[in-house]
Amino acid sequence: MIDQDLVIRSRRVVTPEGIRPADVWVRDGKITAVTAFSPPGQVLITGSSPNEIRLPDDEVLMPGLVDTHVHVNEPGRTDWEGFATATAAAAAGGITTIIDMPLNSIPPTINVAALDAKREAAAGQCAVDVGFWGGAVPANAADQPALHDAGVFGFKCFMADSGVSEFPPLDDEALAAAMRQVAELGSLLIVHAEDPASIAAAPAPSGKGYASFLRSRPPAAEVEAVIRVMRLAGETGARVHVLHLSSADTVPLLTAAKASGTHITAETCPHYLTLAAEQVGAGRTEFKCCPPIREVANRERLWAGLESGAIDCVVSDHSPCPPDLKDPRNGDFGTAWGGISSVQLGLPVVWTHARERGFGLADVARWMSASPARLAGLATTKGAIAAGHDADLVAFAPDEDFVVEPDRLLTRHKLTPYAGAELTGVVRRTWLRGMPVAPDRPAGTLLTAVAARGSP
């Protein structure tokens, strides 16, 4: 006898063992069992006659995505984005957990008081579960142990200018010190890896031509930075993660570092896997992000890096801003804010291009759900359809086509480089801990790494 709240039956369920027909049983928000599929008409004896949902044959049941790279910007820059809009868009895109970045909000999350301000701002607004990264900046080394104890999932730093004065970068000495500290804490350092000297030596971007911006952030900037991160990680024993890889020249470096035992992982983003420099027209500053979208040949090498495991996961780097900051009047790549807003579109964008290259939904679920969950230390509760995990689930129609209409996006601002794109794959329903997600009924929980790793 199975006594449950909910059972979802589907002919295609993405499990850690592969895609198969299955019944997914849920009680008190947790998956309790994944059993053989019960075809229509079969009668099951259950203890409490659970709510039954049978997915149509054109839908696949996937684990909710985990996006570990989201800039919500609230408090302080809520006119850029906020918890209500960001998490509603995330849920509409099949994302059930986000980890919020420590910068672009004011104050940045560089001490416990700022973390408390984040949590207060987020409380009662979130459609999905939300955790928080702390920041590592030159002046806050003494604050990091308390942030760790308060439950941040790790610490983010920049090696080059972050774009906001309240979150300055670390030089080599401070970067090494930060790694030593996260190693002592048993935490994680996530790094925006671009070398400031390489950027300073490149011509400054200006005007409407994308080529000018591309030259200003050369691949060598990422390569030099990743080499330095690898070396310091090896010396300190720290666990490090390289953010938003754009240059495929870093892939063989990561492969070698992992083979040598260095504790390093890396991510890339939907825009680097699906967009290309060759398609960016004059003044199209909605394509600007740092590091930049590079050429088609580079893009294909990033896919190879994903396939080989050199790149571990795919996350959004959702970095929105008011449209005026993109300088639409002039289309100047030198003055426009860098960042792409994509939290709602990442799954169909990646799936559209992954299937063209022979990848399956199991690959996409690994890159966008299981691997980010593991990065954040949430692998026992998030990122998989398996007994004991939260019932964070997505009904996805992988063969349904649609055209991106910006007005249908739920983010605060609608500017996107994907406007008008023809994509395949539609998120039809999202469940958070077994309950249907509804933006007008925010039920997201504020997560702490303390709970994820267990209290001392």
mmCIF file of C-alpha atoms in Angstrom, residues 227-384:
data_model
loop_
_atom_site.group_PDB
_atom_site.id
_atom_site.type_symbol
_atom_site.label_atom_id
_atom_site.label_comp_id
_atom_site.label_asym_id
_atom_site.label_seq_id
_atom_site.Cartn_x
_atom_site.Cartn_y
_atom_site.Cartn_z
ATOM 1 C CA ILE A 227 45.787 29.954 -15.260
ATOM 2 C CA ARG A 228 46.214 32.096 -12.151
ATOM 3 C CA VAL A 229 43.109 30.655 -10.478
ATOM 4 C CA MET A 230 44.290 27.121 -11.188
ATOM 5 C CA ARG A 231 47.750 27.806 -9.797
ATOM 6 C CA LEU A 232 46.475 29.405 -6.586
ATOM 7 C CA ALA A 233 43.849 26.696 -6.104
ATOM 8 C CA GLY A 234 46.564 24.073 -6.368
ATOM 9 C CA GLU A 235 48.736 25.916 -3.866
ATOM 10 C CA THR A 236 45.990 26.544 -1.302
ATOM 11 C CA GLY A 237 43.859 23.431 -1.708
ATOM 12 C CA ALA A 238 40.766 25.622 -2.105
ATOM 13 C CA ARG A 239 37.677 24.540 -3.975
ATOM 14 C CA VAL A 240 37.133 27.067 -6.761
ATOM 15 C CA HIS A 241 34.603 27.583 -9.524
ATOM 16 C CA VAL A 242 35.113 29.629 -12.697
ATOM 17 C CA LEU A 243 32.065 31.664 -13.661
ATOM 18 C CA HIS A 244 30.547 32.222 -17.132
ATOM 19 C CA LEU A 245 33.246 30.805 -19.381
ATOM 20 C CA SER A 246 33.199 32.554 -22.724
ATOM 21 C CA SER A 247 36.567 31.625 -24.239
ATOM 22 C CA ALA A 248 36.940 27.992 -25.292
ATOM 23 C CA ASP A 249 40.718 28.460 -25.065
ATOM 24 C CA THR A 250 40.272 27.739 -21.340
ATOM 25 C CA VAL A 251 38.812 24.256 -21.897
ATOM 26 C CA PRO A 252 42.109 22.321 -22.236
ATOM 27 C CA LEU A 253 43.435 24.171 -19.174
ATOM 28 C CA LEU A 254 40.466 23.025 -17.123
ATOM 29 C CA THR A 255 40.818 19.473 -18.412
ATOM 30 C CA ALA A 256 44.459 19.386 -17.305
ATOM 31 C CA ALA A 257 43.727 20.978 -13.928
ATOM 32 C CA LYS A 258 41.009 18.462 -13.141
ATOM 33 C CA ALA A 259 43.271 15.591 -14.177
ATOM 34 C CA SER A 260 45.945 16.872 -11.792
ATOM 35 C CA GLY A 261 43.538 16.850 -8.843
ATOM 36 C CA THR A 262 42.889 20.578 -8.571
ATOM 37 C CA HIS A 263 39.466 21.236 -7.023
ATOM 38 C CA ILE A 264 38.113 23.327 -9.876
ATOM 39 C CA THR A 265 34.806 23.442 -11.729
ATOM 40 C CA ALA A 266 33.443 25.763 -14.391
ATOM 41 C CA GLU A 267 30.208 26.947 -15.916
ATOM 42 C CA THR A 268 29.080 28.504 -19.138
ATOM 43 C CA CYS A 269 25.812 30.218 -20.059
ATOM 44 C CA PRO A 270 23.061 29.853 -22.643
ATOM 45 C CA HIS A 271 24.170 32.961 -24.536
ATOM 46 C CA TYR A 272 27.696 31.661 -25.045
ATOM 47 C CA LEU A 273 26.365 28.320 -26.334
ATOM 48 C CA THR A 274 23.721 29.692 -28.688
ATOM 49 C CA LEU A 275 24.560 33.234 -29.805
ATOM 50 C CA ALA A 276 27.580 34.319 -31.849
ATOM 51 C CA ALA A 277 29.543 37.477 -32.539
ATOM 52 C CA GLU A 278 28.784 37.168 -36.240
ATOM 53 C CA GLN A 279 25.068 37.808 -35.633
ATOM 54 C CA VAL A 280 25.460 40.966 -33.528
ATOM 55 C CA GLY A 281 24.527 43.937 -35.673
ATOM 56 C CA ALA A 282 25.639 47.523 -35.236
ATOM 57 C CA GLY A 283 24.286 49.088 -32.061
ATOM 58 C CA ARG A 284 22.700 45.843 -30.787
ATOM 59 C CA THR A 285 23.806 46.435 -27.216
ATOM 60 C CA GLU A 286 21.282 43.916 -25.861
ATOM 61 C CA PHE A 287 23.983 41.375 -26.785
ATOM 62 C CA LYS A 288 26.635 43.001 -24.568
ATOM 63 C CA CYS A 289 27.883 40.969 -21.617
ATOM 64 C CA CYS A 290 31.234 40.414 -19.901
ATOM 65 C CA PRO A 291 33.042 38.295 -20.896
ATOM 66 C CA PRO A 292 31.655 38.707 -24.402
ATOM 67 C CA ILE A 293 29.778 36.440 -26.762
ATOM 68 C CA ARG A 294 32.456 35.173 -29.158
ATOM 69 C CA GLU A 295 32.571 33.684 -32.643
ATOM 70 C CA VAL A 296 30.795 30.588 -33.982
ATOM 71 C CA ALA A 297 33.965 28.473 -33.967
ATOM 72 C CA ASN A 298 34.557 29.304 -30.301
ATOM 73 C CA ARG A 299 30.936 28.456 -29.502
ATOM 74 C CA GLU A 300 31.257 24.972 -30.949
ATOM 75 C CA ARG A 301 34.341 24.326 -28.850
ATOM 76 C CA LEU A 302 32.345 25.256 -25.731
ATOM 77 C CA TRP A 303 29.838 22.538 -26.621
ATOM 78 C CA ALA A 304 32.753 20.120 -26.889
ATOM 79 C CA GLY A 305 33.907 21.235 -23.445
ATOM 80 C CA LEU A 306 30.475 20.463 -22.030
ATOM 81 C CA GLU A 307 30.466 17.055 -23.667
ATOM 82 C CA SER A 308 33.901 16.199 -22.281
ATOM 83 C CA GLY A 309 33.086 17.349 -18.753
ATOM 84 C CA ALA A 310 35.666 20.131 -18.704
ATOM 85 C CA ILE A 311 32.714 22.502 -18.279
ATOM 86 C CA ASP A 312 30.400 21.277 -15.542
ATOM 87 C CA CYS A 313 27.184 23.221 -15.785
ATOM 88 C CA VAL A 314 25.063 25.758 -17.637
ATOM 89 C CA VAL A 315 23.512 28.644 -15.681
ATOM 90 C CA SER A 316 21.929 31.901 -16.748
ATOM 91 C CA ASP A 317 24.102 34.726 -15.387
ATOM 92 C CA HIS A 318 20.790 36.594 -15.395
ATOM 93 C CA SER A 319 22.049 40.177 -15.212
ATOM 94 C CA PRO A 320 19.239 42.616 -16.009
ATOM 95 C CA CYS A 321 19.183 46.381 -16.035
ATOM 96 C CA PRO A 322 16.756 49.145 -17.060
ATOM 97 C CA PRO A 323 16.721 49.395 -20.865
ATOM 98 C CA ASP A 324 18.134 52.929 -20.820
ATOM 99 C CA LEU A 325 21.395 51.582 -19.364
ATOM 100 C CA LYS A 326 21.868 49.624 -22.586
ATOM 101 C CA ASP A 327 22.136 53.012 -24.354
ATOM 102 C CA PRO A 328 19.568 52.208 -27.048
ATOM 103 C CA ARG A 329 19.643 55.787 -28.334
ATOM 104 C CA ASN A 330 23.291 55.571 -29.372
ATOM 105 C CA GLY A 331 23.936 51.830 -29.392
ATOM 106 C CA ASP A 332 27.402 52.467 -27.993
ATOM 107 C CA PHE A 333 29.128 49.279 -26.816
ATOM 108 C CA GLY A 334 31.544 51.353 -24.780
ATOM 109 C CA THR A 335 28.905 52.930 -22.548
ATOM 110 C CA ALA A 336 26.125 50.310 -22.462
ATOM 111 C CA TRP A 337 25.727 48.138 -19.365
ATOM 112 C CA GLY A 338 26.894 44.553 -19.860
ATOM 113 C CA GLY A 339 24.468 41.813 -18.974
ATOM 114 C CA ILE A 340 21.869 39.494 -20.478
ATOM 115 C CA SER A 341 18.491 38.788 -18.943
ATOM 116 C CA SER A 342 17.600 35.151 -19.664
ATOM 117 C CA VAL A 343 16.349 33.383 -16.545
ATOM 118 C CA GLN A 344 13.008 32.517 -18.183
ATOM 119 C CA LEU A 345 14.449 31.324 -21.494
ATOM 120 C CA GLY A 346 17.520 29.286 -20.601
ATOM 121 C CA LEU A 347 15.931 25.834 -20.815
ATOM 122 C CA PRO A 348 14.321 26.203 -24.270
ATOM 123 C CA VAL A 349 17.338 28.112 -25.598
ATOM 124 C CA VAL A 350 19.777 25.389 -24.516
ATOM 125 C CA TRP A 351 17.455 22.540 -25.528
ATOM 126 C CA THR A 352 16.869 23.988 -29.000
ATOM 127 C CA HIS A 353 20.592 24.013 -29.715
ATOM 128 C CA ALA A 354 21.513 20.883 -27.752
ATOM 129 C CA ARG A 355 19.131 18.663 -29.697
ATOM 130 C CA GLU A 356 20.580 19.978 -32.972
ATOM 131 C CA ARG A 357 23.950 18.638 -31.819
ATOM 132 C CA GLY A 358 22.663 15.222 -30.782
ATOM 133 C CA PHE A 359 22.360 15.788 -27.042
ATOM 134 C CA GLY A 360 19.314 14.602 -25.088
ATOM 135 C CA LEU A 361 17.190 15.903 -22.259
ATOM 136 C CA ALA A 362 19.203 13.830 -19.799
ATOM 137 C CA ASP A 363 22.276 15.857 -20.787
ATOM 138 C CA VAL A 364 20.414 19.132 -20.348
ATOM 139 C CA ALA A 365 19.107 18.044 -16.936
ATOM 140 C CA ARG A 366 22.636 17.141 -15.876
ATOM 141 C CA TRP A 367 24.076 20.497 -16.974
ATOM 142 C CA MET A 368 21.242 22.678 -15.679
ATOM 143 C CA SER A 369 19.952 20.794 -12.640
ATOM 144 C CA ALA A 370 22.153 18.068 -11.162
ATOM 145 C CA SER A 371 25.530 19.762 -11.658
ATOM 146 C CA PRO A 372 24.527 23.200 -10.304
ATOM 147 C CA ALA A 373 22.863 21.497 -7.335
ATOM 148 C CA ARG A 374 26.095 19.653 -6.640
ATOM 149 C CA LEU A 375 28.095 22.884 -6.980
ATOM 150 C CA ALA A 376 25.951 24.560 -4.321
ATOM 151 C CA GLY A 377 26.031 21.580 -1.972
ATOM 152 C CA LEU A 378 22.356 20.800 -2.600
ATOM 153 C CA ALA A 379 22.760 17.454 -4.355
ATOM 154 C CA THR A 380 20.897 15.517 -1.637
ATOM 155 C CA THR A 381 17.733 17.624 -1.961
ATOM 156 C CA LYS A 382 17.732 19.316 -5.376
ATOM 157 C CA GLY A 383 18.519 18.515 -8.982
ATOM 158 C CA ALA A 384 17.149 15.008 -9.419
#
